[in-house]
Short mmCIF file of C-alpha atoms in Angstrom, two decimals:
data_model
loop_
_atom_site.label_atom_id
_atom_site.label_comp_id
_atom_site.label_asym_id
_atom_site.label_seq_id
_atom_site.Cartn_x
_atom_site.Cartn_y
_atom_site.Cartn_z
CA ASP A 27 -6.22 -14.86 -1.97
CA ALA A 28 -2.78 -16.07 -1.04
CA LYS A 29 -1.91 -15.06 2.52
CA THR A 30 1.50 -14.01 3.73
CA THR A 31 3.18 -14.54 7.09
CA GLN A 32 5.96 -12.28 8.35
CA PRO A 33 7.71 -11.93 11.71
CA PRO A 34 6.30 -8.91 13.56
CA SER A 35 9.70 -7.35 14.23
CA MET A 36 13.41 -7.64 13.49
CA ASP A 37 16.60 -5.81 14.38
CA CYS A 38 19.64 -5.20 12.22
CA ALA A 39 22.93 -3.42 12.85
CA GLU A 40 23.74 -0.53 10.57
CA GLY A 41 25.93 -1.60 7.65
CA ARG A 42 24.91 -5.23 7.89
CA ALA A 43 22.54 -7.04 5.57
CA ALA A 44 18.92 -7.16 6.63
CA ASN A 45 17.14 -10.37 5.59
CA LEU A 46 13.38 -10.18 5.91
CA PRO A 47 11.52 -13.48 5.45
CA CYS A 48 8.00 -14.01 4.15
CA ASN A 49 5.94 -17.18 3.90
CA HIS A 50 3.29 -17.45 1.15
CA SER A 51 2.64 -21.17 0.94
CA THR A 52 -0.73 -20.84 -0.87
CA ILE A 53 0.54 -18.64 -3.70
CA SER A 54 -0.78 -19.45 -7.18
CA GLY A 55 1.46 -20.00 -10.16
CA ASN A 56 0.75 -16.63 -11.76
CA GLU A 57 0.72 -14.45 -8.64
CA TYR A 58 3.56 -12.05 -8.03
CA VAL A 59 5.26 -11.30 -4.71
CA TYR A 60 5.61 -7.61 -3.95
CA TRP A 61 7.49 -5.79 -1.23
CA TYR A 62 6.60 -2.33 0.00
CA ARG A 63 7.81 -0.39 2.98
CA GLN A 64 6.32 2.36 5.11
CA ILE A 65 8.57 4.80 6.88
CA HIS A 66 7.09 6.42 9.96
CA SER A 67 3.43 6.54 8.79
CA GLN A 68 4.28 7.99 5.37
CA GLY A 69 2.63 6.49 2.30
CA PRO A 70 3.95 3.02 1.43
CA GLN A 71 6.85 2.90 -1.00
CA TYR A 72 7.42 0.22 -3.62
CA ILE A 73 10.65 -1.76 -3.23
CA ILE A 74 10.69 -4.75 -5.56
CA HIS A 75 8.57 -7.57 -6.95
CA GLY A 76 9.10 -10.98 -8.55
CA LEU A 77 7.37 -14.06 -9.91
CA LYS A 78 9.81 -16.97 -9.63
CA ASN A 79 13.28 -15.69 -10.45
CA ASN A 80 15.50 -13.76 -8.07
CA GLU A 81 15.36 -10.04 -8.63
CA THR A 82 17.67 -7.15 -7.79
CA ASN A 83 17.34 -3.41 -8.09
CA GLU A 84 19.03 -0.39 -6.57
CA MET A 85 17.15 -0.78 -3.32
CA ALA A 86 17.13 -4.48 -2.57
CA SER A 87 17.27 -8.09 -3.69
CA LEU A 88 14.42 -10.57 -3.68
CA ILE A 89 15.09 -14.27 -3.31
CA ILE A 90 12.14 -16.58 -4.06
CA THR A 91 12.40 -20.28 -3.24
CA GLU A 92 12.05 -22.75 -6.08
CA ASP A 93 8.65 -23.94 -4.81
CA ARG A 94 7.59 -20.27 -4.47
CA LYS A 95 6.25 -20.87 -0.97
CA SER A 96 8.55 -18.33 0.64
CA SER A 97 10.76 -15.39 -0.18
CA THR A 98 13.38 -13.17 1.44
CA LEU A 99 13.92 -9.48 0.96
CA ILE A 100 17.56 -8.49 1.36
CA LEU A 101 18.73 -4.97 2.10
CA PRO A 102 22.47 -5.46 1.51
CA HIS A 103 23.83 -2.62 3.66
CA ALA A 104 21.13 -1.41 6.00
CA THR A 105 21.18 2.23 7.09
CA LEU A 106 19.24 4.01 9.82
CA ARG A 107 16.91 5.35 7.11
CA ASP A 108 15.85 1.78 6.34
CA THR A 109 14.03 1.62 9.68
CA ALA A 110 10.44 1.02 8.55
CA VAL A 111 7.60 -1.48 8.36
CA TYR A 112 8.12 -3.88 5.47
CA TYR A 113 5.14 -5.51 3.81
CA CYS A 114 5.27 -8.70 1.78
CA ILE A 115 2.22 -8.83 -0.50
CA VAL A 116 0.87 -11.35 -2.97
CA ARG A 117 -0.94 -9.48 -5.72
CA VAL A 118 -4.65 -10.20 -5.90
CA PHE A 119 -6.30 -10.45 -9.29
CA ASP A 120 -9.48 -8.68 -8.34
CA SER A 121 -10.31 -5.29 -6.86
CA GLY A 122 -8.36 -3.60 -9.64
CA TYR A 123 -5.16 -5.33 -8.58
CA ALA A 124 -5.25 -3.69 -5.15
CA LEU A 125 -2.59 -4.51 -2.60
CA ASN A 126 -3.54 -6.75 0.31
CA PHE A 127 -1.51 -5.43 3.25
CA GLY A 128 -0.94 -7.51 6.36
CA LYS A 129 0.77 -6.17 9.47
CA GLY A 130 4.27 -6.46 8.00
CA THR A 131 7.64 -6.65 9.73
CA SER A 132 8.86 -3.69 11.73
CA LEU A 133 12.59 -3.43 11.01
CA LEU A 134 14.75 -1.45 13.42
CA VAL A 135 18.24 -0.60 12.20
CA THR A 136 20.52 0.26 15.10
CA PRO A 137 23.81 2.20 15.10
CA ASN B 1395 5.65 15.51 -11.40
CA ALA B 1396 4.05 16.06 -8.02
CA GLY B 1397 2.90 12.44 -8.02
CA VAL B 1398 -0.08 11.74 -5.77
CA THR B 1399 -1.22 14.64 -3.61
CA GLN B 1400 -3.78 14.56 -0.81
CA THR B 1401 -5.56 17.30 1.08
CA PRO B 1402 -5.98 18.03 3.88
CA LYS B 1403 -3.06 16.56 5.85
CA PHE B 1404 -4.96 16.59 9.12
CA ARG B 1405 -8.60 17.02 10.07
CA ILE B 1406 -10.73 16.73 13.17
CA LEU B 1407 -14.44 16.10 12.68
CA LYS B 1408 -17.31 15.92 15.08
CA ILE B 1409 -19.61 12.90 15.02
CA GLY B 1410 -22.22 13.30 12.30
CA GLN B 1411 -20.26 15.82 10.23
CA SER B 1412 -19.29 15.12 6.64
CA MET B 1413 -16.20 15.91 4.61
CA THR B 1414 -14.39 15.14 1.36
CA LEU B 1415 -10.82 13.94 1.22
CA GLN B 1416 -9.16 15.10 -1.96
CA CYS B 1417 -6.74 13.06 -4.05
CA THR B 1418 -5.08 14.15 -7.28
CA GLN B 1419 -2.43 12.49 -9.44
CA ASP B 1420 -0.55 14.02 -12.35
CA MET B 1421 0.86 10.83 -13.85
CA ASN B 1422 -2.11 10.10 -16.12
CA HIS B 1423 -2.75 6.86 -14.27
CA ASN B 1424 -5.94 4.95 -14.97
CA TYR B 1425 -6.19 3.10 -11.66
CA MET B 1426 -6.75 4.87 -8.36
CA TYR B 1427 -7.34 3.54 -4.85
CA TRP B 1428 -8.36 4.63 -1.39
CA TYR B 1429 -7.00 2.78 1.62
CA ARG B 1430 -7.35 3.33 5.35
CA GLN B 1431 -4.85 2.39 8.00
CA ASP B 1432 -5.77 1.96 11.64
CA PRO B 1433 -3.06 2.11 14.33
CA GLY B 1434 -0.67 -0.85 14.20
CA MET B 1435 -2.44 -2.40 11.23
CA GLY B 1436 -1.85 -2.74 7.53
CA LEU B 1437 -3.81 -0.81 4.90
CA LYS B 1438 -7.33 -1.87 3.94
CA LEU B 1439 -8.95 -1.06 0.60
CA ILE B 1440 -12.02 1.18 0.75
CA TYR B 1441 -12.78 1.90 -2.93
CA TYR B 1442 -10.99 1.76 -6.21
CA SER B 1443 -11.41 3.03 -9.76
CA VAL B 1444 -10.09 1.62 -13.03
CA GLY B 1445 -10.86 4.75 -15.03
CA ALA B 1446 -12.96 7.89 -15.17
CA GLY B 1447 -16.59 7.07 -14.46
CA ILE B 1448 -15.82 3.59 -13.09
CA THR B 1449 -15.63 2.85 -9.37
CA ASP B 1450 -16.08 -0.21 -7.22
CA LYS B 1451 -16.11 -1.23 -3.57
CA GLY B 1452 -13.15 -2.65 -1.74
CA GLU B 1453 -12.98 -4.47 1.58
CA VAL B 1454 -14.33 -1.72 3.87
CA PRO B 1455 -16.63 0.63 1.87
CA ASN B 1456 -19.36 1.27 4.45
CA GLY B 1457 -19.70 4.92 5.41
CA TYR B 1458 -17.83 6.18 2.34
CA ASN B 1459 -18.57 7.24 -1.20
CA VAL B 1460 -16.37 8.03 -4.17
CA SER B 1461 -16.61 9.53 -7.63
CA ARG B 1462 -14.22 9.66 -10.56
CA SER B 1463 -15.22 12.33 -13.07
CA THR B 1464 -11.67 12.93 -14.34
CA THR B 1465 -8.54 10.83 -14.71
CA GLU B 1466 -6.68 13.05 -12.23
CA ASP B 1467 -9.07 13.26 -9.29
CA PHE B 1468 -10.55 10.63 -6.99
CA PRO B 1469 -12.27 12.26 -3.99
CA LEU B 1470 -13.46 10.24 -1.01
CA ARG B 1471 -16.62 11.39 0.74
CA LEU B 1472 -17.42 10.66 4.38
CA GLU B 1473 -21.07 11.09 5.31
CA LEU B 1474 -22.14 11.13 8.97
CA ALA B 1475 -18.67 10.70 10.42
CA ALA B 1476 -18.30 8.14 13.21
CA PRO B 1477 -15.45 7.51 15.69
CA SER B 1478 -14.76 4.21 13.89
CA GLN B 1479 -13.63 6.25 10.90
CA THR B 1480 -10.72 7.71 12.84
CA SER B 1481 -7.79 6.55 10.74
CA VAL B 1482 -5.10 7.55 8.29
CA TYR B 1483 -6.34 7.59 4.70
CA PHE B 1484 -4.03 6.92 1.78
CA CYS B 1485 -4.74 7.47 -1.88
CA ALA B 1486 -2.74 5.57 -4.50
CA SER B 1487 -2.55 5.33 -8.27
CA ALA B 1488 -1.18 2.96 -10.88
CA THR B 1489 -1.02 2.87 -14.66
CA GLY B 1490 -3.18 -0.24 -14.97
CA ILE B 1491 -1.09 -1.38 -17.90
CA PHE B 1492 0.19 -4.99 -17.53
CA SER B 1493 -1.71 -4.86 -14.27
CA SER B 1494 -0.17 -7.85 -12.54
CA THR B 1495 3.22 -6.19 -12.54
CA ASP B 1496 2.13 -2.60 -12.13
CA THR B 1497 3.33 -0.69 -9.07
CA GLN B 1498 1.25 1.67 -6.98
CA TYR B 1499 2.29 5.16 -5.98
CA PHE B 1500 0.97 6.46 -2.69
CA GLY B 1501 0.14 9.91 -1.44
CA PRO B 1502 1.31 11.21 1.95
CA GLY B 1503 -1.97 10.47 3.69
CA THR B 1504 -4.71 12.34 5.53
CA ARG B 1505 -4.91 11.86 9.30
CA LEU B 1506 -8.57 12.03 10.35
CA THR B 1507 -9.89 12.09 13.89
CA VAL B 1508 -13.62 11.88 14.65
CA LEU B 1509 -14.65 13.02 18.12
#
């Protein structure tokens, strides 16, 4: 399974862009990168996923490097409600496509 | 749609007791999962199911059992509760269609303490 490495914590000022990095240097060519977040011990919430192209939705943007060894989740205008733990996950192709959660990055958005 | 619902929200068990954590989804999803989350850690897969009547072990199945008699329900059974099973339990579901790009929907969790 491809492993991911994320910084344990980050801060961001409200209204600024939050850029959360993730390293996945052992990712295979057909494995997708997923991002989920968990707000205050609630159930994790899907944010975005991608294979090799940059992706954008109403919540965030995902930038994947050309060699696919790292990616960055961008929250363009962070709000206090974006304070959460963010998980970068490479999708495993066994265990019914379960999600392999690491410890994630704890993002604190400050006023 | 209610999505994924879990009961109870909280429970305290004594060592050696047993209980069933309930999980129901109303999205007609084929795939369902049980995860546990210990303090400060990410989620770990306990069991999963790819359809009614089909279940399989995940990373940490010891001390648990599951069944899947209907598409909607995926109960998790704890036999002989131990303090090491103190955790927050999350149920999730997914369509299972185009599985590599499918997203999972999570329930609100059950917070279990074993004393």
